[in-house]
mmCIF file of C-alpha atoms and ligand atoms in Angstrom:
data_model
loop_
_atom_site.group_PDB
_atom_site.id
_atom_site.type_symbol
_atom_site.label_atom_id
_atom_site.label_comp_id
_atom_site.label_asym_id
_atom_site.label_seq_id
_atom_site.Cartn_x
_atom_site.Cartn_y
_atom_site.Cartn_z
ATOM 1 C CA MET A 1 139.705 107.622 44.839
ATOM 2 C CA GLU A 2 137.415 110.427 45.678
ATOM 3 C CA HIS A 3 134.438 108.293 46.796
ATOM 4 C CA LEU A 4 136.253 105.635 48.791
ATOM 5 C CA PHE A 5 138.076 108.126 50.956
ATOM 6 C CA SER A 6 135.322 110.705 51.256
ATOM 7 C CA PRO A 7 133.316 111.059 54.502
ATOM 8 C CA GLY A 8 130.008 109.253 54.927
ATOM 9 C CA THR A 9 127.151 109.316 57.420
ATOM 10 C CA ILE A 10 124.941 106.601 58.901
ATOM 11 C CA GLY A 11 122.345 107.902 61.377
ATOM 12 C CA ASN A 12 124.303 110.281 63.577
ATOM 13 C CA MET A 13 127.618 108.530 62.900
ATOM 14 C CA GLU A 14 130.063 110.408 60.735
ATOM 15 C CA MET A 15 132.822 108.322 59.206
ATOM 16 C CA LYS A 16 136.037 109.718 57.749
ATOM 17 C CA ASN A 17 135.763 107.326 54.792
ATOM 18 C CA ARG A 18 133.458 104.656 53.356
ATOM 19 C CA ILE A 19 135.285 101.651 54.709
ATOM 20 C CA PHE A 20 134.246 99.346 57.522
ATOM 21 C CA ARG A 21 136.423 96.691 59.011
ATOM 22 C CA ALA A 22 133.788 93.952 58.622
ATOM 23 C CA ALA A 23 133.058 91.921 61.753
ATOM 24 C CA THR A 24 136.016 89.707 62.598
ATOM 25 C CA GLY A 25 135.813 87.343 65.561
ATOM 26 C CA ASP A 26 139.308 86.876 66.959
ATOM 27 C CA ALA A 27 138.610 84.065 69.467
ATOM 28 C CA HIS A 28 140.766 85.544 72.235
ATOM 29 C CA ALA A 29 138.060 86.476 74.746
ATOM 30 C CA ILE A 30 137.757 84.832 78.155
ATOM 31 C CA GLU A 31 134.147 84.215 79.213
ATOM 32 C CA GLY A 32 133.244 86.834 76.652
ATOM 33 C CA HIS A 33 135.553 89.495 78.087
ATOM 34 C CA TYR A 34 138.218 91.264 76.056
ATOM 35 C CA THR A 35 141.786 90.308 76.919
ATOM 36 C CA ASP A 36 144.938 92.428 76.642
ATOM 37 C CA GLU A 37 145.666 90.572 73.422
ATOM 38 C CA ASP A 38 142.302 91.745 72.052
ATOM 39 C CA PHE A 39 142.994 95.343 72.972
ATOM 40 C CA ARG A 40 146.425 95.211 71.325
ATOM 41 C CA TRP A 41 144.915 93.772 68.184
ATOM 42 C CA TYR A 42 142.059 96.297 68.079
ATOM 43 C CA GLU A 43 144.655 99.049 68.344
ATOM 44 C CA THR A 44 146.259 97.845 65.096
ATOM 45 C CA VAL A 45 142.792 97.698 63.546
ATOM 46 C CA ALA A 46 142.116 101.307 64.570
ATOM 47 C CA ASP A 47 145.528 102.261 63.124
ATOM 48 C CA SER A 48 144.604 100.728 59.771
ATOM 49 C CA GLY A 49 142.645 103.839 58.799
ATOM 50 C CA VAL A 50 139.169 102.316 58.467
ATOM 51 C CA GLY A 51 136.226 104.631 59.096
ATOM 52 C CA ALA A 52 134.541 102.191 61.490
ATOM 53 C CA VAL A 53 135.245 98.854 63.091
ATOM 54 C CA ILE A 54 132.522 96.258 63.536
ATOM 55 C CA THR A 55 133.641 93.987 66.387
ATOM 56 C CA GLY A 56 133.615 90.221 66.248
ATOM 57 C CA LEU A 57 130.238 88.749 67.070
ATOM 58 C CA ALA A 58 129.303 89.311 70.729
ATOM 59 C CA TYR A 59 126.789 87.197 72.596
ATOM 60 C CA VAL A 60 123.709 88.946 73.994
ATOM 61 C CA ALA A 61 122.564 86.038 76.232
ATOM 62 C CA ASP A 62 123.133 82.355 77.045
ATOM 63 C CA TYR A 63 126.911 82.600 76.728
ATOM 64 C CA PRO A 64 127.495 78.840 77.271
ATOM 65 C CA MET A 65 125.813 78.344 73.887
ATOM 66 C CA ARG A 66 128.503 80.216 71.993
ATOM 67 C CA ASP A 67 129.790 78.962 68.659
ATOM 68 C CA GLY A 68 133.358 78.450 69.795
ATOM 69 C CA PRO A 69 135.889 79.237 72.504
ATOM 70 C CA GLY A 70 137.055 82.807 72.839
ATOM 71 C CA MET A 71 133.887 84.428 71.538
ATOM 72 C CA LEU A 72 133.032 87.931 72.782
ATOM 73 C CA GLY A 73 130.077 88.769 75.021
ATOM 74 C CA ILE A 74 127.948 91.770 75.863
ATOM 75 C CA TYR A 75 125.353 89.918 77.935
ATOM 76 C CA ASP A 76 125.470 91.954 81.148
ATOM 77 C CA ASP A 77 126.589 95.308 82.509
ATOM 78 C CA SER A 78 130.040 94.034 83.493
ATOM 79 C CA PHE A 79 130.967 94.529 79.826
ATOM 80 C CA ILE A 80 130.228 98.242 79.704
ATOM 81 C CA HIS A 81 133.613 99.444 80.910
ATOM 82 C CA GLU A 82 135.563 97.388 78.367
ATOM 83 C CA TYR A 83 133.434 98.566 75.445
ATOM 84 C CA ARG A 84 134.001 102.085 76.774
ATOM 85 C CA ARG A 85 137.761 101.509 76.771
ATOM 86 C CA LEU A 86 137.576 100.156 73.217
ATOM 87 C CA ALA A 87 135.368 103.033 72.014
ATOM 88 C CA GLU A 88 137.780 105.583 73.503
ATOM 89 C CA MET A 89 140.703 103.840 71.814
ATOM 90 C CA MET A 90 138.877 104.014 68.463
ATOM 91 C CA HIS A 91 137.789 107.616 68.893
ATOM 92 C CA GLU A 92 141.371 108.701 69.523
ATOM 93 C CA LYS A 93 142.088 107.505 65.969
ATOM 94 C CA ASP A 94 138.910 109.079 64.548
ATOM 95 C CA THR A 95 137.468 105.605 64.036
ATOM 96 C CA ARG A 96 133.930 104.551 64.975
ATOM 97 C CA LEU A 97 133.079 101.423 66.951
ATOM 98 C CA ILE A 98 130.103 99.134 66.261
ATOM 99 C CA PRO A 99 129.671 96.006 68.413
ATOM 100 C CA GLN A 100 128.077 93.137 66.506
ATOM 101 C CA LEU A 101 125.254 91.510 68.488
ATOM 102 C CA VAL A 102 124.424 87.835 68.078
ATOM 103 C CA HIS A 103 122.675 84.808 69.441
ATOM 104 C CA CYS A 104 124.074 81.667 67.857
ATOM 105 C CA GLY A 105 120.886 79.565 67.882
ATOM 106 C CA SER A 106 121.903 76.117 66.649
ATOM 107 C CA ASN A 107 124.982 77.413 64.844
ATOM 108 C CA MET A 108 127.179 76.491 67.792
ATOM 109 C CA TYR A 109 129.608 73.889 68.891
ATOM 110 C CA GLN A 110 129.501 74.118 72.712
ATOM 111 C CA SER A 111 126.793 72.992 75.149
ATOM 112 C CA LYS A 112 124.948 71.482 72.186
ATOM 113 C CA GLU A 113 122.206 69.981 74.305
ATOM 114 C CA GLN A 114 121.093 73.499 75.358
ATOM 115 C CA ALA A 115 120.703 74.871 71.834
ATOM 116 C CA ILE A 116 117.536 76.779 71.017
ATOM 117 C CA GLY A 117 116.097 77.743 67.646
ATOM 118 C CA PRO A 118 112.887 78.599 65.812
ATOM 119 C CA SER A 119 112.144 74.878 65.258
ATOM 120 C CA ALA A 120 113.734 71.523 66.065
ATOM 121 C CA VAL A 121 115.499 71.235 62.707
ATOM 122 C CA GLU A 122 119.060 69.914 62.547
ATOM 123 C CA ASN A 123 121.591 72.557 61.578
ATOM 124 C CA PRO A 124 123.628 71.027 58.716
ATOM 125 C CA MET A 125 126.705 73.098 59.584
ATOM 126 C CA SER A 126 126.955 72.277 63.302
ATOM 127 C CA GLY A 127 124.957 69.035 63.352
ATOM 128 C CA VAL A 128 122.967 70.452 66.281
ATOM 129 C CA THR A 129 119.196 70.017 66.591
ATOM 130 C CA PRO A 130 117.870 72.817 68.805
ATOM 131 C CA VAL A 131 114.870 72.857 71.105
ATOM 132 C CA GLU A 132 112.025 74.928 69.631
ATOM 133 C CA MET A 133 111.766 78.274 71.428
ATOM 134 C CA SER A 134 108.589 79.116 73.305
ATOM 135 C CA GLU A 135 107.067 82.580 72.836
ATOM 136 C CA ASP A 136 108.336 83.492 76.333
ATOM 137 C CA GLU A 137 111.818 82.505 75.265
ATOM 138 C CA ILE A 138 111.540 84.603 72.107
ATOM 139 C CA GLU A 139 110.561 87.567 74.314
ATOM 140 C CA ARG A 140 113.581 86.910 76.552
ATOM 141 C CA ILE A 141 116.005 86.888 73.601
ATOM 142 C CA LYS A 142 114.383 89.973 72.064
ATOM 143 C CA GLU A 143 114.864 91.807 75.345
ATOM 144 C CA ALA A 144 118.485 90.563 75.559
ATOM 145 C CA PHE A 145 119.306 92.078 72.141
ATOM 146 C CA ILE A 146 117.685 95.381 73.107
ATOM 147 C CA ARG A 147 119.507 95.517 76.466
ATOM 148 C CA ALA A 148 122.826 94.734 74.755
ATOM 149 C CA ALA A 149 122.315 97.654 72.357
ATOM 150 C CA VAL A 150 121.468 99.999 75.231
ATOM 151 C CA ARG A 151 124.646 98.823 76.985
ATOM 152 C CA ALA A 152 126.694 99.550 73.851
ATOM 153 C CA LYS A 153 125.251 103.054 73.652
ATOM 154 C CA GLU A 154 125.957 103.639 77.336
ATOM 155 C CA ALA A 155 129.568 102.561 76.742
ATOM 156 C CA GLY A 156 129.960 105.265 74.080
ATOM 157 C CA CYS A 157 129.880 102.948 71.071
ATOM 158 C CA ASP A 158 128.757 104.623 67.861
ATOM 159 C CA GLY A 159 126.063 102.109 66.944
ATOM 160 C CA VAL A 160 125.370 98.373 66.869
ATOM 161 C CA GLU A 161 125.082 95.726 64.205
ATOM 162 C CA LEU A 162 122.524 92.903 64.466
ATOM 163 C CA HIS A 163 123.910 89.660 63.073
ATOM 164 C CA GLY A 164 121.082 88.359 60.913
ATOM 165 C CA ALA A 165 123.327 86.313 58.604
ATOM 166 C CA HIS A 166 125.605 83.230 58.470
ATOM 167 C CA GLY A 167 123.147 80.757 60.025
ATOM 168 C CA TYR A 168 122.889 82.351 63.485
ATOM 169 C CA LEU A 169 119.587 82.642 65.357
ATOM 170 C CA LEU A 170 118.114 85.715 63.623
ATOM 171 C CA HIS A 171 118.984 84.226 60.234
ATOM 172 C CA GLU A 172 117.433 80.902 61.295
ATOM 173 C CA PHE A 173 114.141 82.665 61.990
ATOM 174 C CA LEU A 174 114.222 84.238 58.513
ATOM 175 C CA SER A 175 114.850 80.940 56.749
ATOM 176 C CA THR A 176 112.057 78.524 55.831
ATOM 177 C CA TYR A 177 114.649 75.746 56.144
ATOM 178 C CA TYR A 178 115.115 76.288 59.885
ATOM 179 C CA ASN A 179 111.791 77.944 60.699
ATOM 180 C CA LYS A 180 108.780 75.597 60.562
ATOM 181 C CA ARG A 181 106.692 77.494 63.111
ATOM 182 C CA ILE A 182 102.951 77.882 62.704
ATOM 183 C CA ASP A 183 102.581 80.811 65.138
ATOM 184 C CA SER A 184 103.169 84.514 64.439
ATOM 185 C CA TYR A 185 106.949 83.883 64.045
ATOM 186 C CA GLY A 186 106.644 81.403 61.152
ATOM 187 C CA GLY A 187 105.129 81.115 57.694
ATOM 188 C CA SER A 188 105.082 84.405 55.789
ATOM 189 C CA LEU A 189 108.260 86.488 55.490
ATOM 190 C CA GLU A 190 106.649 89.156 57.691
ATOM 191 C CA ASN A 191 106.263 86.507 60.414
ATOM 192 C CA ARG A 192 109.733 85.016 59.959
ATOM 193 C CA ALA A 193 111.242 88.508 60.132
ATOM 194 C CA ARG A 194 109.154 89.455 63.195
ATOM 195 C CA LEU A 195 111.856 88.747 65.792
ATOM 196 C CA LEU A 196 114.510 90.725 63.887
ATOM 197 C CA LEU A 197 112.075 93.577 63.218
ATOM 198 C CA ASP A 198 110.840 93.732 66.816
ATOM 199 C CA ILE A 199 114.445 93.854 68.035
ATOM 200 C CA CYS A 200 115.158 96.681 65.617
ATOM 201 C CA THR A 201 112.054 98.632 66.673
ATOM 202 C CA GLY A 202 112.836 98.021 70.349
ATOM 203 C CA ILE A 203 116.412 99.280 69.993
ATOM 204 C CA ARG A 204 115.189 102.322 68.091
ATOM 205 C CA GLN A 205 112.705 103.129 70.887
ATOM 206 C CA GLU A 206 115.367 102.755 73.582
ATOM 207 C CA THR A 207 118.261 104.513 71.868
ATOM 208 C CA GLY A 208 116.604 107.418 70.055
ATOM 209 C CA GLU A 209 116.073 108.371 66.432
ATOM 210 C CA GLN A 210 119.625 108.691 65.227
ATOM 211 C CA PHE A 211 121.569 105.875 66.922
ATOM 212 C CA PRO A 212 122.978 103.726 64.104
ATOM 213 C CA ILE A 213 121.428 100.250 63.905
ATOM 214 C CA LEU A 214 123.153 98.215 61.203
ATOM 215 C CA VAL A 215 121.868 94.790 60.201
ATOM 216 C CA LYS A 216 123.901 92.108 58.410
ATOM 217 C CA ILE A 217 121.713 89.785 56.334
ATOM 218 C CA ASN A 218 122.365 87.009 53.853
ATOM 219 C CA CYS A 219 121.409 87.410 50.224
ATOM 220 C CA ASN A 220 122.746 84.022 49.310
ATOM 221 C CA ASP A 221 121.502 81.454 51.750
ATOM 222 C CA LEU A 222 123.866 78.903 53.279
ATOM 223 C CA VAL A 223 121.036 76.376 53.024
ATOM 224 C CA PRO A 224 117.835 76.814 51.015
ATOM 225 C CA GLY A 225 115.230 78.903 52.802
ATOM 226 C CA ILE A 226 115.617 82.544 51.787
ATOM 227 C CA THR A 227 114.772 83.609 48.239
ATOM 228 C CA ASN A 228 116.200 86.691 46.548
ATOM 229 C CA GLU A 229 112.818 88.401 46.935
ATOM 230 C CA ASP A 230 112.781 87.466 50.671
ATOM 231 C CA PHE A 231 116.209 89.087 51.024
ATOM 232 C CA LEU A 232 115.141 92.296 49.263
ATOM 233 C CA ARG A 233 111.855 92.496 51.173
ATOM 234 C CA THR A 234 113.668 91.900 54.492
ATOM 235 C CA GLY A 235 115.774 94.960 53.706
ATOM 236 C CA GLU A 236 112.619 97.018 53.103
ATOM 237 C CA LEU A 237 110.983 95.779 56.305
ATOM 238 C CA LEU A 238 114.124 96.577 58.278
ATOM 239 C CA GLN A 239 114.192 100.070 56.843
ATOM 240 C CA GLU A 240 110.554 100.555 57.970
ATOM 241 C CA ALA A 241 111.480 99.196 61.420
ATOM 242 C CA GLY A 242 114.137 101.880 61.853
ATOM 243 C CA ALA A 243 117.354 100.188 60.703
ATOM 244 C CA SER A 244 120.037 102.682 59.677
ATOM 245 C CA ALA A 245 121.997 100.546 57.204
ATOM 246 C CA ILE A 246 122.067 97.019 55.779
ATOM 247 C CA GLU A 247 125.265 95.018 55.241
ATOM 248 C CA VAL A 248 124.883 92.260 52.665
ATOM 249 C CA SER A 249 126.576 88.910 53.121
ATOM 250 C CA GLY A 250 126.115 85.289 52.127
ATOM 251 C CA ARG A 251 128.230 82.221 51.494
ATOM 252 C CA TRP A 252 131.744 83.652 51.697
ATOM 253 C CA LYS A 253 134.014 80.941 53.073
ATOM 254 C CA ASN A 254 134.502 78.888 49.918
ATOM 255 C CA ASN A 255 134.149 81.710 47.456
ATOM 256 C CA GLN A 256 137.303 82.079 45.367
ATOM 257 C CA SER A 257 136.154 84.997 43.202
ATOM 258 C CA TRP A 258 138.497 87.998 42.976
ATOM 259 C CA HIS A 259 135.534 90.335 42.644
ATOM 260 C CA PRO A 260 132.900 91.351 45.221
ATOM 261 C CA TYR A 261 130.845 88.216 45.808
ATOM 262 C CA PHE A 262 127.420 89.794 46.307
ATOM 263 C CA LEU A 263 127.664 92.829 44.036
ATOM 264 C CA SER A 264 124.514 92.285 41.974
ATOM 265 C CA GLU A 265 122.347 91.539 45.045
ATOM 266 C CA THR A 266 123.766 94.472 47.026
ATOM 267 C CA LYS A 267 123.262 96.781 44.064
ATOM 268 C CA GLU A 268 119.634 95.681 43.716
ATOM 269 C CA LEU A 269 118.986 96.228 47.421
ATOM 270 C CA ALA A 270 120.601 99.660 47.345
ATOM 271 C CA GLU A 271 118.284 100.641 44.506
ATOM 272 C CA ARG A 272 115.258 99.693 46.595
ATOM 273 C CA LEU A 273 116.265 101.411 49.853
ATOM 274 C CA GLN A 274 116.807 104.938 51.046
ATOM 275 C CA ILE A 275 119.114 103.890 53.905
ATOM 276 C CA PRO A 276 122.780 103.125 53.103
ATOM 277 C CA VAL A 277 123.752 99.651 51.960
ATOM 278 C CA ILE A 278 127.175 98.122 52.648
ATOM 279 C CA LEU A 279 128.959 95.809 50.199
ATOM 280 C CA THR A 280 131.094 93.164 51.933
ATOM 281 C CA GLY A 281 132.927 90.060 50.760
ATOM 282 C CA GLY A 282 135.616 89.592 48.125
ATOM 283 C CA ILE A 283 136.596 93.254 47.753
ATOM 284 C CA ARG A 284 140.258 93.187 46.729
ATOM 285 C CA ASP A 285 140.712 95.908 44.122
ATOM 286 C CA PRO A 286 140.382 99.554 45.194
ATOM 287 C CA LEU A 287 139.857 100.856 41.663
ATOM 288 C CA GLU A 288 137.005 98.410 41.090
ATOM 289 C CA LEU A 289 135.488 99.449 44.434
ATOM 290 C CA GLU A 290 135.805 103.141 43.586
ATOM 291 C CA GLN A 291 133.957 102.474 40.328
ATOM 292 C CA ILE A 292 131.182 100.642 42.213
ATOM 293 C CA LEU A 293 130.755 103.535 44.655
ATOM 294 C CA THR A 294 130.654 105.941 41.709
ATOM 295 C CA ASP A 295 128.287 103.982 39.457
ATOM 296 C CA THR A 296 125.829 102.430 41.938
ATOM 297 C CA LYS A 297 123.845 103.455 44.995
ATOM 298 C CA ILE A 298 126.064 101.289 47.233
ATOM 299 C CA ALA A 299 127.445 103.715 49.805
ATOM 300 C CA PHE A 300 129.920 101.771 51.966
ATOM 301 C CA ALA A 301 132.215 98.758 51.832
ATOM 302 C CA GLY A 302 133.326 96.175 54.380
ATOM 303 C CA LEU A 303 136.712 94.446 54.355
ATOM 304 C CA CYS A 304 137.753 91.567 56.566
ATOM 305 C CA ARG A 305 140.505 89.216 55.372
ATOM 306 C CA PRO A 306 142.427 91.811 53.318
ATOM 307 C CA LEU A 307 143.040 93.730 56.552
ATOM 308 C CA ILE A 308 144.247 90.573 58.308
ATOM 309 C CA VAL A 309 146.690 89.876 55.503
ATOM 310 C CA GLU A 310 147.851 93.478 55.254
ATOM 311 C CA PRO A 311 146.913 95.812 58.132
ATOM 312 C CA GLY A 312 148.461 98.759 56.234
ATOM 313 C CA LEU A 313 146.345 98.134 53.121
ATOM 314 C CA LEU A 314 144.208 101.283 53.253
ATOM 315 C CA LYS A 315 147.185 103.538 53.859
ATOM 316 C CA ARG A 316 148.891 101.955 50.853
ATOM 317 C CA TRP A 317 145.812 102.515 48.673
ATOM 318 C CA GLN A 318 145.335 106.051 49.911
ATOM 319 C CA GLY A 319 149.017 106.738 49.300
ATOM 320 C CA GLY A 320 148.532 105.894 45.613
ATOM 321 C CA ASN A 321 149.745 102.282 45.438
ATOM 322 C CA THR A 322 146.488 100.761 44.265
ATOM 323 C CA ALA A 323 147.683 97.219 43.645
ATOM 324 C CA ARG A 324 144.928 94.923 44.820
ATOM 325 C CA SER A 325 145.013 93.044 48.138
ATOM 326 C CA TRP A 326 146.979 89.820 48.001
ATOM 327 C CA CYS A 327 144.507 87.988 50.216
ATOM 328 C CA ARG A 328 144.014 84.475 48.787
ATOM 329 C CA ASN A 329 140.420 84.159 50.100
ATOM 330 C CA CYS A 330 141.511 80.944 51.795
ATOM 331 C CA SER A 331 140.201 81.775 55.303
ATOM 332 C CA ALA A 332 143.260 80.174 56.924
ATOM 333 C CA CYS A 333 143.159 83.265 59.153
ATOM 334 C CA LEU A 334 140.060 81.750 60.759
ATOM 335 C CA THR A 335 142.175 79.035 62.319
ATOM 336 C CA THR A 336 145.345 80.977 62.994
ATOM 337 C CA LYS A 337 143.798 83.591 65.258
ATOM 338 C CA LEU A 338 144.151 86.342 62.694
ATOM 339 C CA VAL A 339 147.747 86.031 61.501
ATOM 340 C CA CYS A 340 147.770 85.247 57.820
ATOM 341 C CA PRO A 341 150.054 82.215 57.328
ATOM 342 C CA TYR A 342 150.824 83.337 53.759
ATOM 343 C CA ARG A 343 151.799 86.863 54.623
HETATM 344 C C1 FMN B 1 138.673 85.402 60.937
HETATM 345 C C2 FMN B 1 137.292 85.789 60.524
HETATM 346 C C3 FMN B 1 136.349 86.067 61.500
HETATM 347 C C4 FMN B 1 135.054 86.469 61.132
HETATM 348 N N1 FMN B 1 134.157 86.792 62.111
HETATM 349 C C5 FMN B 1 132.935 87.249 61.762
HETATM 350 C C6 FMN B 1 132.021 87.676 62.760
HETATM 351 O O1 FMN B 1 132.307 87.662 63.967
HETATM 352 N N2 FMN B 1 130.803 88.145 62.346
HETATM 353 C C7 FMN B 1 130.457 88.214 61.006
HETATM 354 O O2 FMN B 1 129.354 88.663 60.674
HETATM 355 N N3 FMN B 1 131.317 87.825 60.051
HETATM 356 C C8 FMN B 1 132.537 87.363 60.394
HETATM 357 N N4 FMN B 1 133.418 87.029 59.414
HETATM 358 C C9 FMN B 1 133.021 87.262 57.998
HETATM 359 C C10 FMN B 1 133.470 88.661 57.539
HETATM 360 O O3 FMN B 1 132.863 89.697 58.267
HETATM 361 C C11 FMN B 1 133.156 88.867 56.041
HETATM 362 O O4 FMN B 1 131.750 88.834 55.864
HETATM 363 C C12 FMN B 1 133.809 87.792 55.155
HETATM 364 O O5 FMN B 1 135.112 87.486 55.602
HETATM 365 C C13 FMN B 1 133.884 88.244 53.702
HETATM 366 O O6 FMN B 1 134.658 89.430 53.592
HETATM 367 P P1 FMN B 1 136.213 89.407 53.050
HETATM 368 O O7 FMN B 1 136.179 88.746 51.712
HETATM 369 O O8 FMN B 1 136.590 90.860 53.023
HETATM 370 O O9 FMN B 1 137.003 88.603 54.036
HETATM 371 C C14 FMN B 1 134.701 86.575 59.757
HETATM 372 C C15 FMN B 1 135.656 86.279 58.781
HETATM 373 C C16 FMN B 1 136.934 85.898 59.140
HETATM 374 C C17 FMN B 1 137.935 85.599 58.055
#
């Protein structure tokens, strides 16, 4: 598997192979802070042999409005030392560390009355109707994302990922379902993408030309509101705004396919962009993945549940046992704090 296990580069980040541990929230944090249990678990993740680890989603501001208990934070400087500890732990294993930055918007289940969003539209997943954000509030959140990225860089992390998928705030701005604004943040795709793009540009200005800024976006909307052309164009706009790579996601929880869920969309995006594109979701077969990396412009892959089911998966594949992952795509690991009940 000469492609899968060959080195790759994103911005100034060199990875020993093409595999990311896709963002995996473990719900162990206390007030956003990593616990000993988190550190122990991240050590096993670093040992798995992935090229880079994207952390579980970490809040950039308004922590009471998180989407569930135990969610990570990165909303003030008190977090710097723990990200530094985590980055050092990863670097010892030649693994890169990418914190994933998020604001949940209305995709949250705590402090519901405080939820904010692009417009006062009920979120069908959480049942929460947010308060429409003022332009001052948009500025505040933009600044919070930029400050969080600067913090991550100061802690020695190798880059950041903006969570623009799965119904969280940045995705809500992109979607015509959630975003009914008539100001410069609503209407055309350029307007709906403005917050995400401004955050990207702001991080680029603050962190320098080569600091990796990854962005996870949905190709396949959870609710109507983003067309395929919107998705592709968002990728192009992000590239112009200085993003270093795009990770493609979509509706993954109920998807029972044994093949990569978003292959055709990711392939199409990779053909349009010069920056690397990451395929995530439903990757179970290493030989199929190797073929994809050989035949298409897709440069990297993200794995989440297969590494929960079998932390030694990559070492097994690299050692020549290429039987596919036995992950059942059931997502029971979401409720069992990352121990697969079918292991
Ligand atoms: C336990 C668990 C936690 C997750 N946490 C996050 C998260 O914090 N941020 C995110 O973008 N995706 C999260 N995801 C989604 C994964 O990153 C990935 O997109 C999805 O699981 C599909 O990949 P897979 O088929 O390899 O599992 C999570 C998935 C699981 C199962």
